[in-house]
Coordinates of C-alpha atoms in Angstrom, one line a residue:
Chain A
G183 CA 12.2 18.9 -22.0
Q184 CA 14.1 17.7 -19.0
Q185 CA 14.2 13.9 -18.5
V186 CA 15.3 12.0 -15.4
M187 CA 16.1 8.3 -15.8
Q188 CA 16.8 5.8 -13.1
I189 CA 18.5 2.4 -13.3
P190 CA 17.8 -0.3 -12.6
Q191 CA 14.0 -0.3 -12.9
Y192 CA 13.8 -3.2 -10.5
Q193 CA 16.2 -5.0 -8.2
H194 CA 15.7 -8.0 -6.0
V195 CA 18.3 -8.6 -3.2
Q196 CA 18.6 -10.9 -0.2
E197 CA 18.6 -9.3 3.2
G198 CA 22.1 -8.1 4.1
E199 CA 23.2 -7.4 0.5
D200 CA 23.9 -3.9 -0.6
F201 CA 21.8 -1.9 -3.2
T202 CA 22.4 1.1 -5.4
T203 CA 20.1 3.0 -7.7
Y204 CA 21.4 5.6 -10.1
C205 CA 19.7 8.7 -11.3
N206 CA 20.6 10.5 -14.5
S207 CA 19.3 13.9 -15.8
S208 CA 19.4 15.2 -19.4
T209 CA 20.1 18.6 -18.0
T210 CA 22.1 20.2 -15.2
L211 CA 20.2 20.3 -11.9
S212 CA 20.1 22.9 -9.3
N213 CA 19.2 20.3 -6.7
I214 CA 18.1 16.8 -6.4
Q215 CA 15.8 15.1 -4.0
W216 CA 15.1 11.5 -3.1
Y217 CA 11.8 9.9 -2.1
K218 CA 10.7 6.5 -1.0
Q219 CA 7.3 5.0 -1.7
R220 CA 6.3 1.9 0.3
P221 CA 3.9 -0.5 -1.4
G222 CA 0.4 0.9 -1.3
G223 CA 1.7 4.2 0.1
H224 CA 2.6 7.6 -1.3
P225 CA 6.1 9.0 -1.9
V226 CA 7.9 10.4 1.2
F227 CA 10.8 12.8 1.1
L228 CA 14.1 11.4 2.2
I229 CA 16.8 14.0 1.5
Q230 CA 17.8 16.9 -0.7
L231 CA 21.3 17.5 -2.2
V232 CA 22.3 20.9 -3.5
K233 CA 26.1 21.1 -3.9
S234 CA 28.3 19.6 -6.6
G235 CA 29.9 16.4 -5.3
E236 CA 27.8 16.5 -2.1
V237 CA 27.5 13.3 -0.1
K238 CA 25.0 12.8 2.7
K239 CA 24.3 9.8 4.9
Q240 CA 21.2 8.7 6.8
K241 CA 22.1 5.6 8.8
R242 CA 22.5 2.8 6.1
L243 CA 21.6 5.2 3.2
T244 CA 24.3 7.2 1.4
F245 CA 23.3 9.8 -1.2
Q246 CA 25.7 11.4 -3.7
F247 CA 25.3 14.3 -6.1
G248 CA 27.6 14.2 -9.1
E249 CA 30.3 16.7 -9.8
A250 CA 28.5 17.9 -12.9
K251 CA 25.1 18.0 -11.1
K252 CA 23.5 15.8 -13.7
N253 CA 23.5 12.5 -11.8
S254 CA 23.0 11.1 -8.3
S255 CA 23.0 7.8 -6.5
L256 CA 21.5 6.2 -3.5
H257 CA 23.3 3.3 -1.9
I258 CA 21.8 1.2 0.9
T259 CA 24.3 -0.9 2.9
A260 CA 23.1 -4.2 4.3
T261 CA 19.5 -4.1 3.2
Q262 CA 16.7 -5.0 5.5
T263 CA 13.1 -6.0 4.6
T264 CA 12.0 -2.6 5.8
D265 CA 13.9 -1.1 2.8
V266 CA 11.3 -2.6 0.4
G267 CA 9.7 0.0 -1.8
T268 CA 10.3 2.2 -4.8
Y269 CA 12.9 4.9 -4.7
F270 CA 12.5 8.0 -6.8
C271 CA 14.9 10.8 -7.5
A272 CA 13.5 14.2 -8.4
G273 CA 15.5 17.1 -9.9
R274 CA 15.0 20.7 -10.6
G275 CA 16.6 22.1 -13.8
T276 CA 16.2 25.5 -15.4
A277 CA 12.4 25.0 -15.5
S278 CA 10.6 25.8 -12.3
K279 CA 9.0 22.4 -11.7
L280 CA 10.5 19.4 -10.1
T281 CA 10.9 16.4 -12.4
F282 CA 10.6 12.9 -10.9
G283 CA 12.8 10.0 -12.1
T284 CA 11.3 6.7 -13.4
G285 CA 11.9 5.0 -10.0
T286 CA 13.7 1.9 -8.9
R287 CA 11.7 -0.8 -7.2
L288 CA 13.6 -2.7 -4.5
Q289 CA 12.5 -6.1 -3.3
V290 CA 14.3 -7.6 -0.3
T291 CA 13.9 -11.2 0.8
L292 CA 15.1 -13.2 3.8
Chain B
G168 CA -0.1 19.1 12.0
A169 CA -2.4 18.6 9.0
G170 CA -0.8 17.2 5.9
V171 CA -2.0 17.2 2.4
S172 CA -5.5 15.7 2.1
Q173 CA -7.3 14.3 -0.9
S174 CA -10.8 13.3 -1.5
P175 CA -12.4 11.0 -2.3
S176 CA -9.9 8.3 -1.3
N177 CA -11.5 5.9 -3.8
K178 CA -13.8 6.6 -6.8
V179 CA -15.5 4.1 -9.0
T180 CA -17.2 5.5 -12.1
E181 CA -18.6 4.4 -15.4
K182 CA -16.9 5.1 -18.7
G183 CA -18.0 8.4 -20.1
K184 CA -18.8 10.0 -16.8
D185 CA -17.0 13.1 -15.4
V186 CA -15.1 13.0 -12.1
E187 CA -13.7 15.6 -9.8
L188 CA -10.8 15.0 -7.5
R189 CA -9.9 17.4 -4.7
C190 CA -6.7 18.3 -3.1
D191 CA -6.2 20.3 0.1
P192 CA -2.6 21.3 0.3
I193 CA -0.7 22.2 3.5
S194 CA -1.5 25.7 4.6
G195 CA 1.0 28.3 3.3
H196 CA 2.3 26.1 0.5
T197 CA 2.4 28.0 -2.7
A198 CA 3.3 25.1 -5.0
L199 CA 0.9 22.3 -5.9
Y200 CA 1.5 19.4 -8.2
W201 CA -0.8 16.7 -9.6
Y202 CA 0.6 13.3 -10.6
R203 CA -0.9 10.1 -11.9
Q204 CA 0.5 6.7 -11.0
S205 CA -0.7 3.5 -12.7
L206 CA -0.2 0.2 -10.9
G207 CA 3.5 -0.5 -10.4
Q208 CA 4.5 2.5 -12.5
G209 CA 6.3 5.7 -11.8
L210 CA 4.9 9.2 -11.3
E211 CA 3.4 10.8 -14.3
F212 CA 3.4 14.6 -14.0
L213 CA 0.1 16.2 -14.9
I214 CA 0.0 19.9 -13.8
Y215 CA 1.9 22.3 -11.6
F216 CA 0.6 25.5 -9.8
Q217 CA 3.1 28.0 -8.4
G218 CA 1.6 31.0 -6.6
N219 CA -0.2 33.3 -9.0
S220 CA 1.7 32.2 -12.0
A221 CA 0.0 30.5 -15.0
P222 CA 0.0 26.8 -14.3
D223 CA 2.3 24.4 -16.1
K224 CA -0.2 22.2 -17.9
S225 CA 2.4 20.4 -20.0
G226 CA 1.7 17.0 -18.5
L227 CA -2.1 16.8 -19.0
P228 CA -2.6 13.8 -21.3
S229 CA -5.6 15.2 -23.2
D230 CA -8.2 18.0 -23.2
R231 CA -10.4 15.8 -21.1
F232 CA -8.2 16.7 -18.2
S233 CA -8.3 20.1 -16.5
A234 CA -7.4 21.5 -13.1
E235 CA -8.1 24.6 -11.1
R236 CA -6.6 26.1 -7.9
T237 CA -8.9 28.5 -6.3
G238 CA -7.5 31.2 -4.0
G239 CA -4.1 29.7 -4.1
S240 CA -5.2 26.8 -1.9
V241 CA -7.6 24.0 -2.8
S242 CA -7.2 22.4 -6.2
T243 CA -9.6 20.3 -8.2
L244 CA -8.6 18.0 -11.0
T245 CA -11.5 17.2 -13.4
I246 CA -11.6 14.4 -15.9
Q247 CA -14.3 14.6 -18.4
R248 CA -15.8 11.6 -20.3
T249 CA -13.6 9.2 -18.4
Q250 CA -12.0 6.3 -20.2
Q251 CA -10.8 3.0 -18.8
E252 CA -7.2 4.0 -19.3
D253 CA -7.8 6.9 -16.8
S254 CA -7.8 4.3 -14.0
A255 CA -4.9 5.0 -11.7
V256 CA -4.0 6.6 -8.4
Y257 CA -4.0 10.4 -8.6
L258 CA -1.6 12.0 -6.2
C259 CA -1.4 15.6 -5.2
A260 CA 1.7 17.2 -3.6
S261 CA 2.4 20.6 -2.2
S262 CA 5.6 22.4 -1.2
L263 CA 6.6 25.8 0.2
G264 CA 7.8 26.7 -3.3
V265 CA 11.0 27.8 -4.8
G266 CA 14.1 29.0 -3.0
G267 CA 15.4 25.7 -1.8
K268 CA 12.3 24.9 0.3
E269 CA 10.9 22.5 -2.2
T270 CA 10.3 19.3 -0.3
Q271 CA 7.1 17.8 -1.7
Y272 CA 4.5 16.5 0.7
F273 CA 2.2 14.0 -0.9
G274 CA -1.4 13.3 -0.1
P275 CA -2.7 9.8 0.2
G276 CA -4.0 9.8 -3.3
T277 CA -7.4 9.1 -4.9
R278 CA -7.7 5.6 -6.5
L279 CA -9.8 6.0 -9.6
L280 CA -11.4 3.0 -11.3
V281 CA -13.3 3.5 -14.5
L282 CA -15.5 0.6 -15.4

């Protein structure tokens, strides 16, 4: 079945440093979504990418969808403590259900 | 507006007992997912309902787990003869369904502790 892996599993940065998480699917995706889960909370939708090579920005967050539509990345510029949480990608392949990635936990310290 | 709600928010039970977890999706959402999340871990897919189609049960870990969705709305996840390894947060999510409108809206989860 479809598998979606994320790297790294965990990253600890100092406030102000940049952060990137990578998402890789075993199959081609029709679209990819990103979610953020704060500690103790539930996942919250951030964005959806649909087109090959698409790039979208939300303030300090930049999302990319690979040309082959099998990978994606989330880059955070100048991290802040409010960025702490686990970031999940989720992709839909040929099967109808959405498959979540393994997640990257981000810790930001002053 | 009302989001996805789940009940109970917390459940403590004894090993061997049955539990029922409830999910009320957003009205009009045809897709409903159940996930399990152990402490500090990722989302483990359990089951997926889409409209009137047969549910995708491929994520259910054992035959002790089952789920229903009555009338295309409320869903109940049942765990029979609970084991300590069933302790986790059980999350429900709903979405409008396929066709690009697939943003999943998550409920607050039910924290299950099996003693």
